[in-house]
Amino acid sequence: MHLNHLHLQHFRNYRDDQLFPGKGLNIVLGDNAQGKSNLLEAIAYLSFGRSPRGVNDIHVLAWEAPFFIIEAEIQENSGNLSFHLIYEREKGKKLLVNGVPQSRLHDGVGIMQAVWFAPEHLALVKGPPLGRRNFLDLHISQLNPRFRSLVQQYRQLLMQRNHLLRQARSSVAVSYQLDVWDEQLVEVGSRLLSSRLETVQVMKVVAAEAHRKYSGGEEQLEVSYVSTIGADEKEKDVKFIKSLFASRLAESRRQDINQGVTLVGPHRDDLHLKINGRESRLYSSQGQQRTIALSLKVAEMELIRRKTGEYPLLLLDDVLSELDLHRREQLLKDITDTVQCFVSASTREGIPLAALKQAEIINVRQGKLS
């Protein structure tokens, strides 16, 4: 998969500009606050259907502009695809693929795949479980756009159940309503959890292989999904998970009512990461944390290739400087001739010479590309 053309209007600090990138390595150079990261964010936006930074659409709209537009042409093995995404202050956003309006935005999500790796991903190891759950969910949503709707539905059901839990402290009648919400939460949550378990079962093998290579064979990465209802990757059957989830919710109800929150379910799960048998969150060095994050992102890229038959775009947003020279060289060597990659950096320093010789250099200054 390759991005042949990108056109931006009123996106962040890009008033009206376009890009015809190279098919291999593209290095985006510029001082801070000139628009390097904004360019990569725009590409990721088409893949995710929203900003990968988690901000609202209004916040990526240029100051006082009534709309922003992202247009792109993508080359796949099966042919070319055109994307036209527009966001308007008063009307929201809509997406056209090959000129055909998508009735729901998530119908277009995942047609163009990208893996985005930014400095905030270095917190995947030592950060809170929410970041690791979001990492998994965003990856699954790219391969199965309807999964995002499942996540949103689960969150809505969870909010409603938590609201009832707080009411149930003073009303026995309300507590009986929980049976209805528990049934719905189990139905949606079990499908969500099954997808996560299936993904981790494959991802952990690929991530371990990548980590072994990037650590020079000295470290063994173990990735495991820790479920608060006791499910594991060996048993992904939705019916089994439903039974398990329903049982755990029933056991936890009294405690849930006392605390006013749902204490078990996919929203409380975590992704555990170990190096040579030791919990990475507690014992890994900064260098090890970076290698783990890199390995997870490489695994994400490989899983997309296995599912779609094509490598996704790779967006390295100001992270090369966070890796040591060995890992930088190994990563760029691995993707040469196979992946279209966009690397943002403030200077050429730290970028391996071999990579610079092969790369297309894109300069950014005050939202202008050259």
Tab-separated table of C-alpha atoms in Angstrom:
chain	number	residue	atom	x	y	z
A	1	MET	CA	0.000	0.000	0.000
A	2	HIS	CA	1.321	3.433	-0.964
A	3	LEU	CA	0.179	7.008	-0.603
A	4	ASN	CA	0.556	8.593	-4.049
A	5	HIS	CA	-0.914	12.006	-3.315
A	6	LEU	CA	-2.077	14.027	-0.311
A	7	HIS	CA	-3.934	17.347	-0.356
A	8	LEU	CA	-4.647	19.319	2.820
A	9	GLN	CA	-6.832	22.363	3.340
A	10	HIS	CA	-7.205	24.131	6.686
A	11	PHE	CA	-5.860	21.136	8.599
A	12	ARG	CA	-3.915	22.441	11.597
A	13	ASN	CA	-1.395	24.940	10.128
A	14	TYR	CA	-1.761	23.701	6.528
A	15	ARG	CA	-3.877	26.256	4.668
A	16	ASP	CA	-3.674	24.629	1.240
A	17	ASP	CA	-0.834	22.322	0.258
A	18	GLN	CA	-0.204	18.980	-1.382
A	19	LEU	CA	2.372	16.226	-1.333
A	20	PHE	CA	3.561	13.588	-3.811
A	21	PRO	CA	5.677	11.345	-1.553
A	22	GLY	CA	8.201	8.705	-2.532
A	23	LYS	CA	7.147	5.062	-2.442
A	24	GLY	CA	9.771	4.128	0.143
A	25	LEU	CA	11.279	6.186	2.949
A	26	ASN	CA	10.128	9.802	3.306
A	27	ILE	CA	11.936	11.981	5.849
A	28	VAL	CA	9.984	15.052	6.954
A	29	LEU	CA	12.386	17.719	8.231
A	30	GLY	CA	11.620	20.981	9.997
A	31	ASP	CA	12.025	22.945	13.198
A	32	ASN	CA	9.584	22.518	16.057
A	33	ALA	CA	6.004	23.785	15.546
A	34	GLN	CA	6.372	24.006	11.759
A	35	GLY	CA	3.966	21.175	10.870
A	36	LYS	CA	5.980	17.928	10.724
A	37	SER	CA	3.761	16.049	13.147
A	38	ASN	CA	0.642	17.645	11.669
A	39	LEU	CA	1.461	16.100	8.294
A	40	LEU	CA	1.737	12.605	9.781
A	41	GLU	CA	-1.384	13.218	11.856
A	42	ALA	CA	-3.356	14.015	8.684
A	43	ILE	CA	-2.282	10.736	7.073
A	44	ALA	CA	-3.203	8.807	10.221
A	45	TYR	CA	-6.538	10.619	10.361
A	46	LEU	CA	-7.631	8.966	7.105
A	47	SER	CA	-6.751	5.568	8.500
A	48	PHE	CA	-8.375	5.967	11.921
A	49	GLY	CA	-11.274	8.255	10.988
A	50	ARG	CA	-10.142	10.678	13.681
A	51	SER	CA	-7.002	12.247	15.061
A	52	PRO	CA	-4.629	9.616	16.488
A	53	ARG	CA	-3.896	12.082	19.278
A	54	GLY	CA	-7.419	11.670	20.626
A	55	VAL	CA	-8.424	15.331	20.212
A	56	ASN	CA	-11.796	16.481	18.914
A	57	ASP	CA	-12.141	17.359	15.236
A	58	ILE	CA	-12.645	21.034	16.015
A	59	HIS	CA	-9.111	21.174	17.456
A	60	VAL	CA	-7.404	20.152	14.197
A	61	LEU	CA	-9.333	22.776	12.232
A	62	ALA	CA	-7.211	25.792	11.261
A	63	TRP	CA	-7.966	28.945	13.222
A	64	GLU	CA	-11.221	30.617	12.065
A	65	ALA	CA	-11.557	28.256	9.070
A	66	PRO	CA	-15.092	26.917	8.392
A	67	PHE	CA	-13.880	23.470	7.295
A	68	PHE	CA	-10.891	21.227	6.739
A	69	ILE	CA	-10.310	18.756	3.913
A	70	ILE	CA	-7.991	15.767	3.612
A	71	GLU	CA	-7.771	14.249	0.140
A	72	ALA	CA	-5.589	11.296	-0.784
A	73	GLU	CA	-4.925	8.777	-3.494
A	74	ILE	CA	-3.847	5.335	-2.307
A	75	GLN	CA	-2.282	2.621	-4.440
A	76	GLU	CA	-3.141	-0.963	-3.496
A	77	ASN	CA	-2.417	-4.293	-5.138
A	78	SER	CA	-5.987	-4.282	-6.421
A	79	GLY	CA	-5.850	-0.733	-7.815
A	80	ASN	CA	-6.085	2.897	-6.750
A	81	LEU	CA	-8.455	4.420	-4.211
A	82	SER	CA	-9.338	8.074	-3.716
A	83	PHE	CA	-10.361	9.512	-0.350
A	84	HIS	CA	-12.100	12.816	0.297
A	85	LEU	CA	-12.731	13.656	3.944
A	86	ILE	CA	-14.321	16.956	4.897
A	87	TYR	CA	-15.165	18.342	8.310
A	88	GLU	CA	-17.422	21.395	8.638
A	89	ARG	CA	-18.041	23.279	11.862
A	90	GLU	CA	-21.801	23.141	11.514
A	91	LYS	CA	-22.272	19.793	9.749
A	92	GLY	CA	-19.606	17.487	11.140
A	93	LYS	CA	-17.580	15.239	8.861
A	94	LYS	CA	-18.205	12.972	5.921
A	95	LEU	CA	-16.044	10.661	3.858
A	96	LEU	CA	-16.141	9.757	0.181
A	97	VAL	CA	-14.210	6.751	-1.148
A	98	ASN	CA	-13.823	6.750	-4.937
A	99	GLY	CA	-16.503	9.432	-4.981
A	100	VAL	CA	-19.011	7.289	-3.071
A	101	PRO	CA	-20.284	8.781	0.215
A	102	GLN	CA	-19.869	6.444	3.187
A	103	SER	CA	-23.166	6.309	5.071
A	104	ARG	CA	-21.281	5.770	8.317
A	105	LEU	CA	-17.756	7.011	8.826
A	106	HIS	CA	-16.561	3.689	10.256
A	107	ASP	CA	-17.461	2.032	6.921
A	108	GLY	CA	-14.437	3.812	5.458
A	109	VAL	CA	-12.123	3.249	8.407
A	110	GLY	CA	-9.601	0.507	7.773
A	111	ILE	CA	-9.664	0.780	3.979
A	112	MET	CA	-6.345	2.587	4.277
A	113	GLN	CA	-4.177	1.129	7.039
A	114	ALA	CA	-1.430	2.952	8.889
A	115	VAL	CA	0.682	2.282	11.961
A	116	TRP	CA	1.441	5.428	13.922
A	117	PHE	CA	4.385	5.467	16.349
A	118	ALA	CA	4.863	8.627	18.414
A	119	PRO	CA	6.711	9.525	21.647
A	120	GLU	CA	3.543	8.952	23.701
A	121	HIS	CA	3.647	5.278	22.717
A	122	LEU	CA	6.810	4.914	24.783
A	123	ALA	CA	4.478	5.071	27.788
A	124	LEU	CA	2.811	1.823	26.689
A	125	VAL	CA	5.025	-0.087	29.111
A	126	LYS	CA	4.923	1.993	32.300
A	127	GLY	CA	1.721	3.932	31.673
A	128	PRO	CA	-1.753	3.004	32.963
A	129	PRO	CA	-3.699	0.008	31.575
A	130	LEU	CA	-6.008	2.342	29.614
A	131	GLY	CA	-3.192	3.139	27.173
A	132	ARG	CA	-2.556	-0.546	26.484
A	133	ARG	CA	-6.263	-1.265	26.052
A	134	ASN	CA	-6.584	1.659	23.633
A	135	PHE	CA	-3.564	0.401	21.682
A	136	LEU	CA	-5.255	-2.970	21.210
A	137	ASP	CA	-8.664	-1.526	20.379
A	138	LEU	CA	-7.336	0.928	17.801
A	139	HIS	CA	-5.407	-1.844	16.073
A	140	ILE	CA	-8.429	-4.160	15.960
A	141	SER	CA	-10.645	-1.329	14.683
A	142	GLN	CA	-8.412	-0.891	11.641
A	143	LEU	CA	-8.877	-4.517	10.646
A	144	ASN	CA	-12.521	-4.682	11.720
A	145	PRO	CA	-14.105	-1.199	11.576
A	146	ARG	CA	-17.293	-2.444	13.255
A	147	PHE	CA	-15.239	-3.242	16.340
A	148	ARG	CA	-15.111	0.498	17.090
A	149	SER	CA	-18.918	0.543	17.303
A	150	LEU	CA	-18.690	-2.403	19.685
A	151	VAL	CA	-16.308	-0.453	21.940
A	152	GLN	CA	-18.569	2.605	21.896
A	153	GLN	CA	-21.628	0.494	22.644
A	154	TYR	CA	-19.856	-1.174	25.561
A	155	ARG	CA	-18.856	2.194	27.025
A	156	GLN	CA	-22.444	3.457	26.834
A	157	LEU	CA	-23.780	0.331	28.535
A	158	LEU	CA	-21.095	0.599	31.191
A	159	MET	CA	-22.004	4.227	31.937
A	160	GLN	CA	-25.666	3.279	32.303
A	161	ARG	CA	-24.883	0.336	34.581
A	162	ASN	CA	-22.621	2.471	36.775
A	163	HIS	CA	-25.404	5.058	37.032
A	164	LEU	CA	-27.825	2.363	38.203
A	165	LEU	CA	-25.270	0.998	40.657
A	166	ARG	CA	-25.121	4.361	42.413
A	167	GLN	CA	-28.928	4.522	42.535
A	168	ALA	CA	-29.145	0.945	43.842
A	169	ARG	CA	-27.392	1.934	47.063
A	170	SER	CA	-30.639	3.495	48.277
A	171	SER	CA	-33.262	1.650	46.214
A	172	VAL	CA	-33.787	-2.104	46.188
A	173	ALA	CA	-36.159	-1.765	43.229
A	174	VAL	CA	-33.413	-0.275	41.059
A	175	SER	CA	-31.109	-3.201	41.761
A	176	TYR	CA	-33.476	-5.518	39.882
A	177	GLN	CA	-33.049	-3.395	36.746
A	178	LEU	CA	-29.398	-4.373	36.737
A	179	ASP	CA	-30.300	-7.821	35.403
A	180	VAL	CA	-31.339	-6.271	32.082
A	181	TRP	CA	-28.210	-4.152	31.794
A	182	ASP	CA	-25.967	-7.015	32.874
A	183	GLU	CA	-27.328	-9.149	30.061
A	184	GLN	CA	-26.563	-6.458	27.476
A	185	LEU	CA	-23.143	-5.720	28.947
A	186	VAL	CA	-22.242	-9.416	28.829
A	187	GLU	CA	-23.423	-9.747	25.220
A	188	VAL	CA	-21.364	-6.810	23.920
A	189	GLY	CA	-18.410	-7.179	26.286
A	190	SER	CA	-17.908	-10.863	25.458
A	191	ARG	CA	-17.576	-10.145	21.743
A	192	LEU	CA	-15.172	-7.306	22.490
A	193	LEU	CA	-13.081	-9.499	24.774
A	194	SER	CA	-13.031	-12.386	22.285
A	195	SER	CA	-11.575	-10.087	19.603
A	196	ARG	CA	-8.887	-8.840	21.980
A	197	LEU	CA	-7.889	-12.363	23.011
A	198	GLU	CA	-7.698	-13.540	19.411
A	199	THR	CA	-5.478	-10.569	18.511
A	200	VAL	CA	-3.117	-10.982	21.462
A	201	GLN	CA	-2.674	-14.683	20.739
A	202	VAL	CA	-1.034	-13.800	17.410
A	203	MET	CA	0.528	-10.484	18.383
A	204	LYS	CA	2.517	-11.906	21.295
A	205	VAL	CA	4.405	-14.296	19.009
A	206	VAL	CA	5.275	-11.641	16.424
A	207	ALA	CA	6.231	-9.071	19.078
A	208	ALA	CA	8.521	-11.593	20.800
A	209	GLU	CA	10.310	-12.296	17.511
A	210	ALA	CA	10.771	-8.578	16.836
A	211	HIS	CA	12.022	-7.906	20.357
A	212	ARG	CA	14.531	-10.733	20.150
A	213	LYS	CA	15.977	-9.136	17.017
A	214	TYR	CA	16.034	-5.557	18.333
A	215	SER	CA	17.615	-6.629	21.630
A	216	GLY	CA	20.362	-8.556	19.873
A	217	GLY	CA	18.932	-11.881	21.044
A	218	GLU	CA	19.529	-11.013	24.696
A	219	GLU	CA	15.931	-10.560	25.834
A	220	GLN	CA	12.703	-12.549	25.694
A	221	LEU	CA	9.500	-10.504	25.556
A	222	GLU	CA	6.339	-12.079	26.944
A	223	VAL	CA	2.973	-10.505	26.124
A	224	SER	CA	-0.172	-11.741	27.854
A	225	TYR	CA	-3.737	-10.529	28.238
A	226	VAL	CA	-4.931	-10.294	31.832
A	227	SER	CA	-8.709	-10.536	32.114
A	228	THR	CA	-10.630	-9.533	35.230
A	229	ILE	CA	-13.194	-12.266	34.533
A	230	GLY	CA	-10.549	-14.998	34.210
A	231	ALA	CA	-10.635	-15.467	30.416
A	232	ASP	CA	-7.414	-16.210	28.539
A	233	GLU	CA	-6.141	-16.558	24.976
A	234	LYS	CA	-6.625	-20.336	24.995
A	235	GLU	CA	-10.402	-20.007	25.294
A	236	LYS	CA	-11.753	-17.365	22.902
A	237	ASP	CA	-15.207	-18.862	22.351
A	238	VAL	CA	-17.819	-16.130	22.812
A	239	LYS	CA	-20.337	-18.475	24.484
A	240	PHE	CA	-17.775	-19.545	27.066
A	241	ILE	CA	-16.784	-15.933	27.721
A	242	LYS	CA	-20.450	-14.933	28.137
A	243	SER	CA	-20.934	-17.592	30.803
A	244	LEU	CA	-17.770	-16.505	32.595
A	245	PHE	CA	-18.602	-12.791	32.395
A	246	ALA	CA	-22.189	-13.266	33.623
A	247	SER	CA	-20.973	-15.323	36.567
A	248	ARG	CA	-18.324	-12.769	37.579
A	249	LEU	CA	-20.773	-9.859	37.300
A	250	ALA	CA	-23.213	-11.680	39.573
A	251	GLU	CA	-20.474	-12.412	42.121
A	252	SER	CA	-19.292	-8.809	42.051
A	253	ARG	CA	-22.688	-7.083	42.176
A	254	ARG	CA	-22.793	-6.334	45.906
A	255	GLN	CA	-19.295	-4.875	45.810
A	256	ASP	CA	-20.152	-2.973	42.608
A	257	ILE	CA	-23.166	-1.394	44.334
A	258	ASN	CA	-21.099	-0.446	47.376
A	259	GLN	CA	-18.489	1.281	45.219
A	260	GLY	CA	-20.829	2.565	42.516
A	261	VAL	CA	-18.727	1.206	39.640
A	262	THR	CA	-18.398	-2.015	37.643
A	263	LEU	CA	-15.264	-3.737	38.919
A	264	VAL	CA	-14.931	-6.541	36.348
A	265	GLY	CA	-15.018	-6.620	32.564
A	266	PRO	CA	-12.929	-5.647	29.513
A	267	HIS	CA	-12.735	-2.037	30.768
A	268	ARG	CA	-10.593	-3.256	33.696
A	269	ASP	CA	-8.322	-5.613	31.756
A	270	ASP	CA	-4.636	-5.125	30.981
A	271	LEU	CA	-1.852	-6.222	28.682
A	272	HIS	CA	1.059	-7.558	30.734
A	273	LEU	CA	4.577	-7.223	29.351
A	274	LYS	CA	7.569	-9.108	30.752
A	275	ILE	CA	11.263	-9.186	29.860
A	276	ASN	CA	13.048	-12.409	30.774
A	277	GLY	CA	10.233	-13.217	33.198
A	278	ARG	CA	10.288	-9.869	35.028
A	279	GLU	CA	7.401	-7.397	34.958
A	280	SER	CA	8.471	-4.646	32.542
A	281	ARG	CA	6.264	-2.029	34.153
A	282	LEU	CA	8.303	-2.357	37.346
A	283	TYR	CA	11.788	-3.361	36.276
A	284	SER	CA	12.543	-2.359	32.666
A	285	SER	CA	15.031	0.373	31.817
A	286	GLN	CA	14.158	3.243	29.480
A	287	GLY	CA	15.982	1.488	26.664
A	288	GLN	CA	13.991	-1.696	27.250
A	289	GLN	CA	10.726	0.251	27.344
A	290	ARG	CA	11.513	1.782	23.962
A	291	THR	CA	12.386	-1.605	22.502
A	292	ILE	CA	9.135	-3.112	23.791
A	293	ALA	CA	7.097	-0.263	22.291
A	294	LEU	CA	8.942	-0.650	18.986
A	295	SER	CA	8.359	-4.419	18.997
A	296	LEU	CA	4.627	-3.958	19.590
A	297	LYS	CA	4.388	-1.491	16.711
A	298	VAL	CA	6.320	-3.791	14.373
A	299	ALA	CA	3.975	-6.612	15.400
A	300	GLU	CA	0.987	-4.389	14.661
A	301	MET	CA	2.365	-3.725	11.182
A	302	GLU	CA	2.953	-7.431	10.511
A	303	LEU	CA	-0.537	-8.420	11.684
A	304	ILE	CA	-2.062	-5.938	9.246
A	305	ARG	CA	0.045	-7.417	6.431
A	306	ARG	CA	-1.111	-10.938	7.283
A	307	LYS	CA	-4.750	-9.870	7.337
A	308	THR	CA	-4.806	-7.665	4.219
A	309	GLY	CA	-1.902	-8.997	2.155
A	310	GLU	CA	-0.254	-5.561	2.159
A	311	TYR	CA	1.953	-3.631	4.539
A	312	PRO	CA	0.344	-0.524	6.050
A	313	LEU	CA	1.894	2.928	5.902
A	314	LEU	CA	4.365	3.432	8.750
A	315	LEU	CA	4.323	6.833	10.463
A	316	LEU	CA	7.290	7.455	12.773
A	317	ASP	CA	6.495	10.745	14.457
A	318	ASP	CA	9.654	12.088	16.078
A	319	VAL	CA	10.608	8.737	17.625
A	320	LEU	CA	13.870	7.841	15.856
A	321	SER	CA	15.742	10.077	18.298
A	322	GLU	CA	14.301	7.972	21.144
A	323	LEU	CA	15.967	4.809	19.791
A	324	ASP	CA	19.663	3.996	19.914
A	325	LEU	CA	21.670	3.748	16.695
A	326	HIS	CA	21.435	-0.069	16.486
A	327	ARG	CA	17.640	-0.059	16.694
A	328	ARG	CA	17.330	2.860	14.273
A	329	GLU	CA	19.478	1.102	11.695
A	330	GLN	CA	17.728	-2.250	12.186
A	331	LEU	CA	14.239	-0.757	11.875
A	332	LEU	CA	14.981	1.252	8.730
A	333	LYS	CA	16.789	-1.729	7.227
A	334	ASP	CA	13.763	-3.958	7.892
A	335	ILE	CA	11.321	-1.663	6.119
A	336	THR	CA	13.478	-0.814	3.106
A	337	ASP	CA	11.755	-1.780	-0.160
A	338	THR	CA	8.679	-3.174	1.628
A	339	VAL	CA	6.970	-0.339	3.521
A	340	GLN	CA	6.191	3.265	2.652
A	341	CYS	CA	7.412	5.120	5.707
A	342	PHE	CA	7.151	8.736	6.860
A	343	VAL	CA	9.718	9.825	9.458
A	344	SER	CA	9.527	13.246	11.097
A	345	ALA	CA	12.707	14.735	12.547
A	346	SER	CA	14.118	18.148	13.430
A	347	THR	CA	17.495	17.492	11.796
A	348	ARG	CA	19.285	14.890	9.706
A	349	GLU	CA	21.511	14.080	12.666
A	350	GLY	CA	20.834	10.632	14.047
A	351	ILE	CA	19.328	9.343	10.806
A	352	PRO	CA	21.559	6.567	9.399
A	353	LEU	CA	23.464	7.659	6.300
A	354	ALA	CA	22.256	4.651	4.304
A	355	ALA	CA	18.665	5.702	4.976
A	356	LEU	CA	19.310	9.313	3.992
A	357	LYS	CA	20.730	8.214	0.644
A	358	GLN	CA	17.544	6.316	-0.219
A	359	ALA	CA	15.018	8.732	1.251
A	360	GLU	CA	12.795	11.386	-0.235
A	361	ILE	CA	13.401	14.561	1.798
A	362	ILE	CA	10.338	16.691	2.576
A	363	ASN	CA	10.986	20.076	4.176
A	364	VAL	CA	8.314	21.771	6.267
A	365	ARG	CA	8.275	25.442	7.198
A	366	GLN	CA	5.235	27.245	8.621
A	367	GLY	CA	2.827	24.706	7.177
A	368	LYS	CA	4.377	24.729	3.719
A	369	LEU	CA	5.933	21.676	2.062
A	370	SER	CA	8.930	21.738	-0.254
